[in-house]
PDB file of C-alpha atoms in Angstrom:
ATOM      1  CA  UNK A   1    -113.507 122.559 -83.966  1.00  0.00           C
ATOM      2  CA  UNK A   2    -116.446 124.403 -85.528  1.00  0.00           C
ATOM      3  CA  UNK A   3    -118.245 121.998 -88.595  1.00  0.00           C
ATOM      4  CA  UNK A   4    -119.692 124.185 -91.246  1.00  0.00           C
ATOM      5  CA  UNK A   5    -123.166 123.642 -92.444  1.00  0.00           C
ATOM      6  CA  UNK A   6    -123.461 124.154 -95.941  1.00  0.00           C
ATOM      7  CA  UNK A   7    -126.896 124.828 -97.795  1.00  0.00           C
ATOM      8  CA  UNK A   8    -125.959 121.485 -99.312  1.00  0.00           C
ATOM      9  CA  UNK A   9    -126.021 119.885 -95.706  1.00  0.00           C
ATOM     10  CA  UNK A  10    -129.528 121.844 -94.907  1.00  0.00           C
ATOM     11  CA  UNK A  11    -131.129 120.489 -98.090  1.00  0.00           C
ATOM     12  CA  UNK A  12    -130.297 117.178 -97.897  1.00  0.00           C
ATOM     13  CA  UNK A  13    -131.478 116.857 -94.133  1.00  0.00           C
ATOM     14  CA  UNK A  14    -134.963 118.253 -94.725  1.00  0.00           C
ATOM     15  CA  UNK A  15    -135.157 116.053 -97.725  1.00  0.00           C
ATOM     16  CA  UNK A  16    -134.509 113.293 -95.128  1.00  0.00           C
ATOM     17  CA  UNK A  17    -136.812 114.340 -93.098  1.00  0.00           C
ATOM     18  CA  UNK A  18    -139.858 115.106 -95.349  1.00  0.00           C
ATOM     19  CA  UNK A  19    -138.957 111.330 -97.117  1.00  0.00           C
ATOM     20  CA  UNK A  20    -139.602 109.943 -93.558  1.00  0.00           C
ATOM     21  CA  UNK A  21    -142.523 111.958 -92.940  1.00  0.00           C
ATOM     22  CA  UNK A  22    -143.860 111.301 -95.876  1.00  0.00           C
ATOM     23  CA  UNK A  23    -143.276 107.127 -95.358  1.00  0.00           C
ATOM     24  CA  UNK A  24    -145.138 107.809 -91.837  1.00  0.00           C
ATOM     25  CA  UNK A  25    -148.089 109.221 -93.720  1.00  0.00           C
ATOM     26  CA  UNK A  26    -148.093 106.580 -96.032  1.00  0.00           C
ATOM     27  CA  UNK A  27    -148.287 103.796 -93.713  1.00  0.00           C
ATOM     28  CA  UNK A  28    -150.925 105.421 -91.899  1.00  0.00           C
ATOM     29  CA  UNK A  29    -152.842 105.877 -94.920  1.00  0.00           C
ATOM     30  CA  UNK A  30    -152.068 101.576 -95.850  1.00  0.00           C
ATOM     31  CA  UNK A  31    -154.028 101.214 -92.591  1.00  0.00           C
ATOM     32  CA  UNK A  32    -156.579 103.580 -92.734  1.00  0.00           C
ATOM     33  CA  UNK A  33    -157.607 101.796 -96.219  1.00  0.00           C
ATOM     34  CA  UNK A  34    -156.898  98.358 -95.192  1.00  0.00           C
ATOM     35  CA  UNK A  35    -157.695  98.302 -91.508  1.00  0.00           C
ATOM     36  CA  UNK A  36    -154.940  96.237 -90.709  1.00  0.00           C
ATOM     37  CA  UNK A  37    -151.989  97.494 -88.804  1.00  0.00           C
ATOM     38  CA  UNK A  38    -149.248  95.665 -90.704  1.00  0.00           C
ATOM     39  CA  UNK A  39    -149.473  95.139 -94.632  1.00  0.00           C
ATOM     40  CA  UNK A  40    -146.458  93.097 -94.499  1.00  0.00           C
ATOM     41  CA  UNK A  41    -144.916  90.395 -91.861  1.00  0.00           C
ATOM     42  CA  UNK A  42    -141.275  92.777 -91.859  1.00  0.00           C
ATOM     43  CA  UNK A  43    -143.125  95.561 -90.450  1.00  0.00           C
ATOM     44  CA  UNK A  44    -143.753  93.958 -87.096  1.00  0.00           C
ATOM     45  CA  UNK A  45    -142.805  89.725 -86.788  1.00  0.00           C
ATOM     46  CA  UNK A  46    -144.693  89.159 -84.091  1.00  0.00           C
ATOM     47  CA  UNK A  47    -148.246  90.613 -85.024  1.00  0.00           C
ATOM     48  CA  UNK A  48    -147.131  88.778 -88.168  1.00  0.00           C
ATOM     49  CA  UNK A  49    -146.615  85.190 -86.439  1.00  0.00           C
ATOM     50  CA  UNK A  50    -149.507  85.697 -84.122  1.00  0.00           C
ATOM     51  CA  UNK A  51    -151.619  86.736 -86.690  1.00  0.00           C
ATOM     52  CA  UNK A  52    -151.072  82.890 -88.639  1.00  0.00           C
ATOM     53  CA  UNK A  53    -151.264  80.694 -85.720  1.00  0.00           C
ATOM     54  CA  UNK A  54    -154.662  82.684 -84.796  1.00  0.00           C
ATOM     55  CA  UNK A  55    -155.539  82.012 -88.705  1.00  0.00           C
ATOM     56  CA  UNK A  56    -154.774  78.185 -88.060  1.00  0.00           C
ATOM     57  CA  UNK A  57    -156.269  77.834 -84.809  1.00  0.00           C
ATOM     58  CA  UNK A  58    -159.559  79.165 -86.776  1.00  0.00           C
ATOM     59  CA  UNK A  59    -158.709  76.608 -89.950  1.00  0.00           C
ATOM     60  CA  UNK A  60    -158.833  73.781 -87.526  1.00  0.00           C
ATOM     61  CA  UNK A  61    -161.983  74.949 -85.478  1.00  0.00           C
ATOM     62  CA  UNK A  62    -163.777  75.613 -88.442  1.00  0.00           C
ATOM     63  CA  UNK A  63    -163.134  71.496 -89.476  1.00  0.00           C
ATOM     64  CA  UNK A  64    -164.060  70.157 -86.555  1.00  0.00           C
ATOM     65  CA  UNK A  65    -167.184  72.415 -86.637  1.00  0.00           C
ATOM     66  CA  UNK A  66    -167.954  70.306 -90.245  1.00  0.00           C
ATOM     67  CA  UNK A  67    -166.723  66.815 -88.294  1.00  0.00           C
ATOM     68  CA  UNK A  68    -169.415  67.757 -85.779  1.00  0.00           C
ATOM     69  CA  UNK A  69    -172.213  69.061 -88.144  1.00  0.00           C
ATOM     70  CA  UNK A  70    -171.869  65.443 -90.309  1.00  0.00           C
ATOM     71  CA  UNK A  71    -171.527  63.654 -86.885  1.00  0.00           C
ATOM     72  CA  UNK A  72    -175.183  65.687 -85.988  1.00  0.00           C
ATOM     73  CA  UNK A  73    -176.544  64.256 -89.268  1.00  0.00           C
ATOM     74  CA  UNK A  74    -176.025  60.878 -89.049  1.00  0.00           C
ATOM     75  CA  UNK A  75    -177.244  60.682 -85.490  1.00  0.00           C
ATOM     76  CA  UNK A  76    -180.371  62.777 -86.271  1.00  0.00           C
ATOM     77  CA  UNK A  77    -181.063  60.500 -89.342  1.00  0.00           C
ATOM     78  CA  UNK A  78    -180.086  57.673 -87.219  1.00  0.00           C
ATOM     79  CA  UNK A  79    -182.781  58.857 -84.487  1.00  0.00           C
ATOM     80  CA  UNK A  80    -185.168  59.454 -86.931  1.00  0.00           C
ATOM     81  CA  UNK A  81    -185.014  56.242 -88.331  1.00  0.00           C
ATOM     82  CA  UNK A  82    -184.886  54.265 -85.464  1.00  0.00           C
ATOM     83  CA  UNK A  83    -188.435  55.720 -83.744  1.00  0.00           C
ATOM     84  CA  UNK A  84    -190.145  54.577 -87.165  1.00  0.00           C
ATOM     85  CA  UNK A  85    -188.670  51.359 -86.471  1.00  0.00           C
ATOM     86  CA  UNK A  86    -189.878  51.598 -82.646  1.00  0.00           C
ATOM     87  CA  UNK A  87    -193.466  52.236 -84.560  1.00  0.00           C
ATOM     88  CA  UNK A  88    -192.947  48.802 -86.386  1.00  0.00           C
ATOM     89  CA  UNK A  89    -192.419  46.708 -83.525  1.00  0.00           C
ATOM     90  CA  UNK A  90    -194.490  48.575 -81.418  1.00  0.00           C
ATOM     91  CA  UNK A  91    -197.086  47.858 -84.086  1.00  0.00           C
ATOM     92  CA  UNK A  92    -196.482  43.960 -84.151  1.00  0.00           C
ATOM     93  CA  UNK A  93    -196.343  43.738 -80.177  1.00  0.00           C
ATOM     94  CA  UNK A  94    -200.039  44.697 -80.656  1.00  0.00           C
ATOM     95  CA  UNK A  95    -200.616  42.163 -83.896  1.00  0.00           C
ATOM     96  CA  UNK A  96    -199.081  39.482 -81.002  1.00  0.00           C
ATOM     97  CA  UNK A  97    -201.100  40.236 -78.559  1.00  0.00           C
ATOM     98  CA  UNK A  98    -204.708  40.406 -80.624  1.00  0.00           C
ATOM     99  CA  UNK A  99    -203.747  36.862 -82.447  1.00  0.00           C
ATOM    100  CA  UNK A 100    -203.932  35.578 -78.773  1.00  0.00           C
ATOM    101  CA  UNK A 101    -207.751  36.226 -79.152  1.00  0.00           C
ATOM    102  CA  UNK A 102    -209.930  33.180 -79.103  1.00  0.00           C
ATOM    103  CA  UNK A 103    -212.329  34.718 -81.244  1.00  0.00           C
ATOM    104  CA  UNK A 104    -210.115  36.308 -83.791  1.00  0.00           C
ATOM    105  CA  UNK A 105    -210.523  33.655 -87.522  1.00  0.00           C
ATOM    106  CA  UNK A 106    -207.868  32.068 -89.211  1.00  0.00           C
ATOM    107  CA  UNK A 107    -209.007  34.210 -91.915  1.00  0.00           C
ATOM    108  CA  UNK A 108    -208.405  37.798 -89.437  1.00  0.00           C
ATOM    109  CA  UNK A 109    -204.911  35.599 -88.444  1.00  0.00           C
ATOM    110  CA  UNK A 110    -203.980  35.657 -92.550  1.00  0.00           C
ATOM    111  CA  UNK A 111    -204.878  39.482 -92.539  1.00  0.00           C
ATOM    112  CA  UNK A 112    -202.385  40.173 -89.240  1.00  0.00           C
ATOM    113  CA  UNK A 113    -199.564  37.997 -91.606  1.00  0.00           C
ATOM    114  CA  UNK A 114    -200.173  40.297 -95.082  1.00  0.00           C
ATOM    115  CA  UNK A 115    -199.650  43.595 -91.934  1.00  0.00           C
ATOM    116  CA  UNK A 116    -196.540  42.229 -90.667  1.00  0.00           C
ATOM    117  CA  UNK A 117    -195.248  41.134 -93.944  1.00  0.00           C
ATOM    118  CA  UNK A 118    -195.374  45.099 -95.147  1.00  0.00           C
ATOM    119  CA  UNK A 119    -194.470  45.717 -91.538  1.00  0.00           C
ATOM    120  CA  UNK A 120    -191.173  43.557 -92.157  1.00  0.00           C
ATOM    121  CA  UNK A 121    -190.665  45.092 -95.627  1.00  0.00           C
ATOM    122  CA  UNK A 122    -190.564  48.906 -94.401  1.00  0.00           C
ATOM    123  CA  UNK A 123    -188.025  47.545 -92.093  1.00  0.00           C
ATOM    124  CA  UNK A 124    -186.129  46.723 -94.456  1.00  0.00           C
ATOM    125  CA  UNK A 125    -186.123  49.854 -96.463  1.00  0.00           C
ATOM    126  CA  UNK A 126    -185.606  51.881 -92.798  1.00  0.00           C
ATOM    127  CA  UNK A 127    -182.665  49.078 -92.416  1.00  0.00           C
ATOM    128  CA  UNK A 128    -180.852  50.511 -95.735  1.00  0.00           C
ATOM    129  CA  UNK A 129    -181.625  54.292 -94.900  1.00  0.00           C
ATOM    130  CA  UNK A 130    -178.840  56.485 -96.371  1.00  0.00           C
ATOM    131  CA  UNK A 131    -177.298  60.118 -95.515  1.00  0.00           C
ATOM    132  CA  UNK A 132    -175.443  61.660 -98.742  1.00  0.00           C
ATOM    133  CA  UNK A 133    -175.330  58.341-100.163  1.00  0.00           C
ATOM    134  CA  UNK A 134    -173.959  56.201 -97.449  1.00  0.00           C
ATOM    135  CA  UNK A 135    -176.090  53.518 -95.390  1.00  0.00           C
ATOM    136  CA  UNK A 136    -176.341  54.305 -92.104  1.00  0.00           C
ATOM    137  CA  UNK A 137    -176.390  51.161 -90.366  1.00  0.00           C
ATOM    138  CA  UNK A 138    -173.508  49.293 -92.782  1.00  0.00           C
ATOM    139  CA  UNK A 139    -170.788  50.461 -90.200  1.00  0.00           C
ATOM    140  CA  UNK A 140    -167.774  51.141 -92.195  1.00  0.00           C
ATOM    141  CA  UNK A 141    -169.419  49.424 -95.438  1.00  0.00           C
ATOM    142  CA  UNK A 142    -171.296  52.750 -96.078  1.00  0.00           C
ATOM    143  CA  UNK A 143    -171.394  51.663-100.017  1.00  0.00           C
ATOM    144  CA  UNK A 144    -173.111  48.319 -99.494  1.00  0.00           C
ATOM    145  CA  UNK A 145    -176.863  47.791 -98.680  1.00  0.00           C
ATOM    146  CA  UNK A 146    -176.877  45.920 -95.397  1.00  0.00           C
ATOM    147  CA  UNK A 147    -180.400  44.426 -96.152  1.00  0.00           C
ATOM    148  CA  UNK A 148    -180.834  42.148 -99.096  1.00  0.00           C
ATOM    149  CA  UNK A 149    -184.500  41.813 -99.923  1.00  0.00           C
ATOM    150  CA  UNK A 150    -183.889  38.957-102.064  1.00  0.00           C
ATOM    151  CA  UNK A 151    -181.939  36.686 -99.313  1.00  0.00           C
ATOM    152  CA  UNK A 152    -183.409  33.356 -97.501  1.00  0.00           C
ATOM    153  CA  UNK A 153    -185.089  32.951-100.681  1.00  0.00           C
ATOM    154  CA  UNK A 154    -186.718  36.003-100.604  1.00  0.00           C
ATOM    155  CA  UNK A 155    -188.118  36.488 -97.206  1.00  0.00           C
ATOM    156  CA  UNK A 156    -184.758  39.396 -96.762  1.00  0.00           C
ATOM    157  CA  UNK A 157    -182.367  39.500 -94.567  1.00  0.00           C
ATOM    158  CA  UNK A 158    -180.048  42.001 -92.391  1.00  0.00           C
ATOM    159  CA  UNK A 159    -177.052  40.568 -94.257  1.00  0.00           C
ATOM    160  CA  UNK A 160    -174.135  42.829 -92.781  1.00  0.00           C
ATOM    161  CA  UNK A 161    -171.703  41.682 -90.313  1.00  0.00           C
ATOM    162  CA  UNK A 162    -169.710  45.046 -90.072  1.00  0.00           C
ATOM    163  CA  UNK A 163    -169.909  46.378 -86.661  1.00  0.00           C
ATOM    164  CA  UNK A 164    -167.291  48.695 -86.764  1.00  0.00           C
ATOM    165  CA  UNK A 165    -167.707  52.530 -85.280  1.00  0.00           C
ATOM    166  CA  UNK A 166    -167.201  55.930 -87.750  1.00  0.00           C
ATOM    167  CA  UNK A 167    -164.991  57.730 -85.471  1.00  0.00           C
ATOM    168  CA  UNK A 168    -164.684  61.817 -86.236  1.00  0.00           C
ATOM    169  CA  UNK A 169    -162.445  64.014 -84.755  1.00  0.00           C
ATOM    170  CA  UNK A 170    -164.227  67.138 -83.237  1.00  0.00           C
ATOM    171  CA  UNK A 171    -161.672  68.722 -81.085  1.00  0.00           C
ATOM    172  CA  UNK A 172    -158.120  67.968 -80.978  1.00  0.00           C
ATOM    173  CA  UNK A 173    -157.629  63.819 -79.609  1.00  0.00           C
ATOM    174  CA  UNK A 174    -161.302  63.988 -78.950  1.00  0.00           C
ATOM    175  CA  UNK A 175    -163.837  61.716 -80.952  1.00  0.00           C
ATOM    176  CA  UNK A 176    -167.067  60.838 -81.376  1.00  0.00           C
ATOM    177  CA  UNK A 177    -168.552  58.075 -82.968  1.00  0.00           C
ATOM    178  CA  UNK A 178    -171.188  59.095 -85.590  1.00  0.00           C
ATOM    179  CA  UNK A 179    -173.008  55.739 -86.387  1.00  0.00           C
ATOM    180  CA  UNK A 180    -175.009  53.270 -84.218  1.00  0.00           C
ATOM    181  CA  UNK A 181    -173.799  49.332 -83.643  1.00  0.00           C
ATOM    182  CA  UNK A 182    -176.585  48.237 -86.396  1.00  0.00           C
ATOM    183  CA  UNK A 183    -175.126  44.581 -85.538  1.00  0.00           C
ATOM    184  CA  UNK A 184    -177.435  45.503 -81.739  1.00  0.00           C
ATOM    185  CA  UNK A 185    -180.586  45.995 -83.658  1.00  0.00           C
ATOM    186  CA  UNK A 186    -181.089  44.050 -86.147  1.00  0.00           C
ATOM    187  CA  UNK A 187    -178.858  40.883 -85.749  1.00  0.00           C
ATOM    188  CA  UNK A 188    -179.896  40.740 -81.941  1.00  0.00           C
ATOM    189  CA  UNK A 189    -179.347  38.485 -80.605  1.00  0.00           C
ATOM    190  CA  UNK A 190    -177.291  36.937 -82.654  1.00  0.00           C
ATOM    191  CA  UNK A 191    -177.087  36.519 -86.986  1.00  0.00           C
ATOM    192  CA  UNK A 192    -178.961  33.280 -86.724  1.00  0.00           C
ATOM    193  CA  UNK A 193    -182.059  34.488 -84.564  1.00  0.00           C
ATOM    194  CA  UNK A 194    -182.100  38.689 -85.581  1.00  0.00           C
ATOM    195  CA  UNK A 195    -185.303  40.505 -86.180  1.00  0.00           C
ATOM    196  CA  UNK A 196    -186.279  39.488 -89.531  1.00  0.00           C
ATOM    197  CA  UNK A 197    -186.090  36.055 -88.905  1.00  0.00           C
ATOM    198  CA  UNK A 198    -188.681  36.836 -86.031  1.00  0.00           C
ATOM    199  CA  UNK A 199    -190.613  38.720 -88.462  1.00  0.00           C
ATOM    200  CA  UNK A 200    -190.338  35.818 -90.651  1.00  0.00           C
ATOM    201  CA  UNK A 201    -191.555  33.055 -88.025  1.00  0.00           C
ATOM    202  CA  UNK A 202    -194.444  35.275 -87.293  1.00  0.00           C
ATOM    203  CA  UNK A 203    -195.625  35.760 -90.333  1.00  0.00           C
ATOM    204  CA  UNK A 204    -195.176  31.958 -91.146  1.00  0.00           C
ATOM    205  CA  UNK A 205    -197.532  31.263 -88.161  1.00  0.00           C
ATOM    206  CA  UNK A 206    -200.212  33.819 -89.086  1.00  0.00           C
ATOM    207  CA  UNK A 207    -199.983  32.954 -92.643  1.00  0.00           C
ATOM    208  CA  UNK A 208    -201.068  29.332 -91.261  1.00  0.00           C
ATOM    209  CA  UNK A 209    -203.796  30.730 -89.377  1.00  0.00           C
ATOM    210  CA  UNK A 210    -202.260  30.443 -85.800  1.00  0.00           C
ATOM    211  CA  UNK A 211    -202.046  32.694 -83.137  1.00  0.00           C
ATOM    212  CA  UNK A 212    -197.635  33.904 -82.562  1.00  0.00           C
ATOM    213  CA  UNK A 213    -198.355  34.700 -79.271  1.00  0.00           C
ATOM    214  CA  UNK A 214    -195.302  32.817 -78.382  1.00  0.00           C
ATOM    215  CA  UNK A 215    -193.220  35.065 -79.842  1.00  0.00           C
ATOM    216  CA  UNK A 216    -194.113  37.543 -77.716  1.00  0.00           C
ATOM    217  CA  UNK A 217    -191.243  37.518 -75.363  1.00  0.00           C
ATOM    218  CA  UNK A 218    -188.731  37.534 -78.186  1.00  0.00           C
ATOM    219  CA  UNK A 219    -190.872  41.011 -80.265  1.00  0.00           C
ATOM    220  CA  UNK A 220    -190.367  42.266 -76.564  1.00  0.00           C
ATOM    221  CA  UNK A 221    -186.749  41.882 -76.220  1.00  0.00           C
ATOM    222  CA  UNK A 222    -186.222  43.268 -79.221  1.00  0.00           C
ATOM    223  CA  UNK A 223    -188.121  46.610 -78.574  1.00  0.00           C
ATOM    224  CA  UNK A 224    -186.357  46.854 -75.465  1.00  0.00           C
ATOM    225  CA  UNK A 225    -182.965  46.679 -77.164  1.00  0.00           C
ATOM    226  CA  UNK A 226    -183.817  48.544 -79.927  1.00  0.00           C
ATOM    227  CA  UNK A 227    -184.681  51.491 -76.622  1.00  0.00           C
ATOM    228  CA  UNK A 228    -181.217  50.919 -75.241  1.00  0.00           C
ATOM    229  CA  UNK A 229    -179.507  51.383 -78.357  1.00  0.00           C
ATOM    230  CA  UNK A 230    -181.740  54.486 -79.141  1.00  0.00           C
ATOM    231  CA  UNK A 231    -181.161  56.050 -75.319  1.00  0.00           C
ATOM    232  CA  UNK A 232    -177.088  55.588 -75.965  1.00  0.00           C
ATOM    233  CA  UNK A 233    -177.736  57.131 -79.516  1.00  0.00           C
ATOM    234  CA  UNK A 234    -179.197  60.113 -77.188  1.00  0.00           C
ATOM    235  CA  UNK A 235    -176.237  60.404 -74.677  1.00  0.00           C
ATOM    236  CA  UNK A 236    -174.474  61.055 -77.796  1.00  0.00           C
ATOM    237  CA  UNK A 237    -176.170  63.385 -79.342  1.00  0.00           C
ATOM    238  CA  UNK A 238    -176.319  65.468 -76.061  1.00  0.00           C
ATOM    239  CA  UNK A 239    -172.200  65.264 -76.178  1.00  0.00           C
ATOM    240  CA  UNK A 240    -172.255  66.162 -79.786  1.00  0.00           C
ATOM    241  CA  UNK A 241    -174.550  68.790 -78.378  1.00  0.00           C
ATOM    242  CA  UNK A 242    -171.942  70.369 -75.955  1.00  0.00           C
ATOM    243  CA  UNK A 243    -169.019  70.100 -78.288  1.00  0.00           C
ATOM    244  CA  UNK A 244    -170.781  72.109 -81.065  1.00  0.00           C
ATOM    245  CA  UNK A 245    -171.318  75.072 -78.436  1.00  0.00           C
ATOM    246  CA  UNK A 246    -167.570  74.756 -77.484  1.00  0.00           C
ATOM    247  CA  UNK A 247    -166.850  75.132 -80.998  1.00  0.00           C
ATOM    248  CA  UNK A 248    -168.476  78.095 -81.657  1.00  0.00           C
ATOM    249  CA  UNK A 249    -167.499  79.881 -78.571  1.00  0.00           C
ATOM    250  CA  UNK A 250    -164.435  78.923 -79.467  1.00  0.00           C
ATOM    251  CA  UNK A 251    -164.374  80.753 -82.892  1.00  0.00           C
ATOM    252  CA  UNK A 252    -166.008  84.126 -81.297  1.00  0.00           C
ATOM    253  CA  UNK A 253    -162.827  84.249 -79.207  1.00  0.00           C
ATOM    254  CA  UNK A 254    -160.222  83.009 -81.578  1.00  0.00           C
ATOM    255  CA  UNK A 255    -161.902  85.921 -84.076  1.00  0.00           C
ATOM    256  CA  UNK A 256    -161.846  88.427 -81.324  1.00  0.00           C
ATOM    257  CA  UNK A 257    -157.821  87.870 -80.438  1.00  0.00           C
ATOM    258  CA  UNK A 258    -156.939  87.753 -83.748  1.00  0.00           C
ATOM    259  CA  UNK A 259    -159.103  91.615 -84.681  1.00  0.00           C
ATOM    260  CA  UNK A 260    -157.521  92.609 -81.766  1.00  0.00           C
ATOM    261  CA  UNK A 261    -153.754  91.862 -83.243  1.00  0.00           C
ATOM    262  CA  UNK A 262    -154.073  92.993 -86.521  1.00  0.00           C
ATOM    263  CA  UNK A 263    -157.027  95.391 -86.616  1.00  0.00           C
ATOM    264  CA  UNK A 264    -155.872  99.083 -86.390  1.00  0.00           C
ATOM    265  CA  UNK A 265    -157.622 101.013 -84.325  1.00  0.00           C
ATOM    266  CA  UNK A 266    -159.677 103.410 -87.268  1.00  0.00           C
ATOM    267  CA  UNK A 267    -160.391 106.051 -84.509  1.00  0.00           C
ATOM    268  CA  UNK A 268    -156.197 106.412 -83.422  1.00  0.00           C
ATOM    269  CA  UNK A 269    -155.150 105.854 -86.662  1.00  0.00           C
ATOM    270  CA  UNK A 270    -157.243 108.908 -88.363  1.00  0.00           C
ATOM    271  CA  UNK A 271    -155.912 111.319 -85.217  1.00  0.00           C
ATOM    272  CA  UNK A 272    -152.704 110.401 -86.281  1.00  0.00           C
ATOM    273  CA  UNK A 273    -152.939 110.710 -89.880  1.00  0.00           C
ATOM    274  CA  UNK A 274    -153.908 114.234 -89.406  1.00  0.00           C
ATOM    275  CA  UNK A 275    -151.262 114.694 -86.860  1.00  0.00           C
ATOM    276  CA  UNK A 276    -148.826 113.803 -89.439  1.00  0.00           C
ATOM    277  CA  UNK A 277    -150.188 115.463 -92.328  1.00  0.00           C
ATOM    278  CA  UNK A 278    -149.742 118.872 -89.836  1.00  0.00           C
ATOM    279  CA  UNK A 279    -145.978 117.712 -88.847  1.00  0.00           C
ATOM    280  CA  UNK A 280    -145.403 117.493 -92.899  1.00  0.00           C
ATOM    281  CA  UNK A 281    -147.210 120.648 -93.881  1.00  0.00           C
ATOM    282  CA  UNK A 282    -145.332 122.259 -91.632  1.00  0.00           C
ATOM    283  CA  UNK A 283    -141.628 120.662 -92.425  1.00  0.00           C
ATOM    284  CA  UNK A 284    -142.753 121.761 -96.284  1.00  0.00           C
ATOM    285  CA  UNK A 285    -143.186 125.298 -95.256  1.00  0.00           C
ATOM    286  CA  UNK A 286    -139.995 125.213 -93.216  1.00  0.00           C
ATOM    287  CA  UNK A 287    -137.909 123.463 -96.095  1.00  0.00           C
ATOM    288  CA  UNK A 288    -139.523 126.034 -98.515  1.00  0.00           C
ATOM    289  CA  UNK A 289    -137.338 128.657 -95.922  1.00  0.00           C
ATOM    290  CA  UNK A 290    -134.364 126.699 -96.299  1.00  0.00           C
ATOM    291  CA  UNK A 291    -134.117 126.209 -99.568  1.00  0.00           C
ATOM    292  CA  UNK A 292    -135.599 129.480-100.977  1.00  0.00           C
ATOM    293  CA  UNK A 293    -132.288 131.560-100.428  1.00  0.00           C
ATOM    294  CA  UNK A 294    -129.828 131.888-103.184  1.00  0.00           C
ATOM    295  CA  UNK A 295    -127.698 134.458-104.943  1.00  0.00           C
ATOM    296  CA  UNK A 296    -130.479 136.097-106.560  1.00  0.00           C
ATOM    297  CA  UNK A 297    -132.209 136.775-103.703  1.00  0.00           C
ATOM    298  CA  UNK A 298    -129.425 138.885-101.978  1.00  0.00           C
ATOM    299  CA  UNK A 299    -128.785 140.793-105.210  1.00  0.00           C
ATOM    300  CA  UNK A 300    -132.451 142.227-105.483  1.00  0.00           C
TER     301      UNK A 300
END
């Protein structure tokens, strides 16, 4: 059975046609403007779901990239602060060693006590060094000084007790510990006998014109320590090291999957664009046939 095509029928099928064309051409042009290849998650789900878990993965990077850059702080301030301190003891090993001199006066001996008594002082102030406002060697007490100047009567003393570790996460179930045990430099080796009350004792026997030779062994034991704790401080840093070139290689390829699931491709999508705009042009000048013939136009 033969199915008559009206001019009805003709019209409203290139009408069809040139609306679809024309919805082509438009999302061409959203992506030629936008450089994206979807504007809106319904146009394809998946580039869509990719496209946020790629955005997440890059979130989460980009924190433990700050975890790592405060972690790189403290242990560069904490590095920093610890070879002044080597200076200081390095200093009073020497003071030790030239009060052991025969022909060194009481008076030279008093002079050595006023040195180590400064000496001790700056140790203190290196002992309550702070990064953005926290004390660095207060463990988890980063709001309280952990050297009072004013205790034992005012001699000063490493008065924290808090050993406990400032973990951050840099990569996901992986952390690193950004502080140093303070509680293995300064209270070594134990509260009772730590470095300032060293200090203290030497000063006490300079002050009385001695020689403190005979704390030699203890000033050595201490700079030894305070070298181990400064050589695991290092291992660290060379981790930290690693994990913040991880990071960032990490981001270059999370970037580069993600431009390569949304970005159009500007080269494709312009060929096309003026593909389409030729397909269109074309269905106008064919609908301009179609529709053109009417009553009038067989009467002339």
């Amino acid at each position: 059975m033969a199915v008559r095509v009206t001019q009805n029928m003709l019209n409203s099928n290139m009408l069809r046609n040139l609306h679809k064309s024309m919805r082509h051409m438009d999302g061409l042009q959203d992506q030629l403007s936008s450089g994206k290849k979807i504007s809106k998650p319904s146009e394809d789900p998946v580039v869509a779901a990719r496209g946020m878990f790629y955005r997440s993965s890059l979130m989460e990077n980009d924190q433990y990239k700050r975890n790592v850059d405060e972690a790189q702080s403290w242990m560069n301030m904490t590095d920093s602060t610890m070879d002044e301190m080597g200076s200081i003891l390095k200093r009073v090993k020497e003071l030790l060693v030239y009060s052991g001199d025969g022909a060194v006066s009481p008076d030279d001996l008093k002079t050595m006590a006023s040195e180590v008594q400064e000496l001790k002082m700056h140790m203190g102030t290196l002992a309550n060094q702070q990064i953005n406002g926290k004390y660095i060697f207060a463990g988890t007490d980063t709001d309280k000084a952990p050297f009072d100047a004013t205790a034992k009567g005012g001699a000063g003393d490493f008065v924290s007790t808090n050993s406990s570790p400032i973990n951050l996460e840099v990569s996901q179930n992986v952390f690193v510990t950004s502080n140093t045990n303070a509680q293995n430099i300064f209270n070594y080796p134990d509260n009772a006998n730590n470095i300032f009350t060293l200090l203290n004792g030497i000063i006490t026997e300079l002050s009385n014109g001695r020689s403190a030779t005979q704390f030699q062994t203890a000033m050595n034991n201490q700079f030894d320590k305070l070298l181990a704790e400064r050589a695991t401080l290092g291992a660290s840093v060379n981790r930290v090291e690693l994990i913040a070139e991880r990071l960032n290689t990490s981001e270059v390829s999370i970037t580069g999957l993600m431009s390569k699931n949304e970005d159009a491709d500007m080269a494709k999508v312009m060929t096309n664009l003026k593909t389409q705009e030729s397909v269109h042009s074309a269905a106008l000048g064919s609908g301009a046939r179609i529709i053109q013939p009417t009553l009038l136009d067989f009467l002339r």
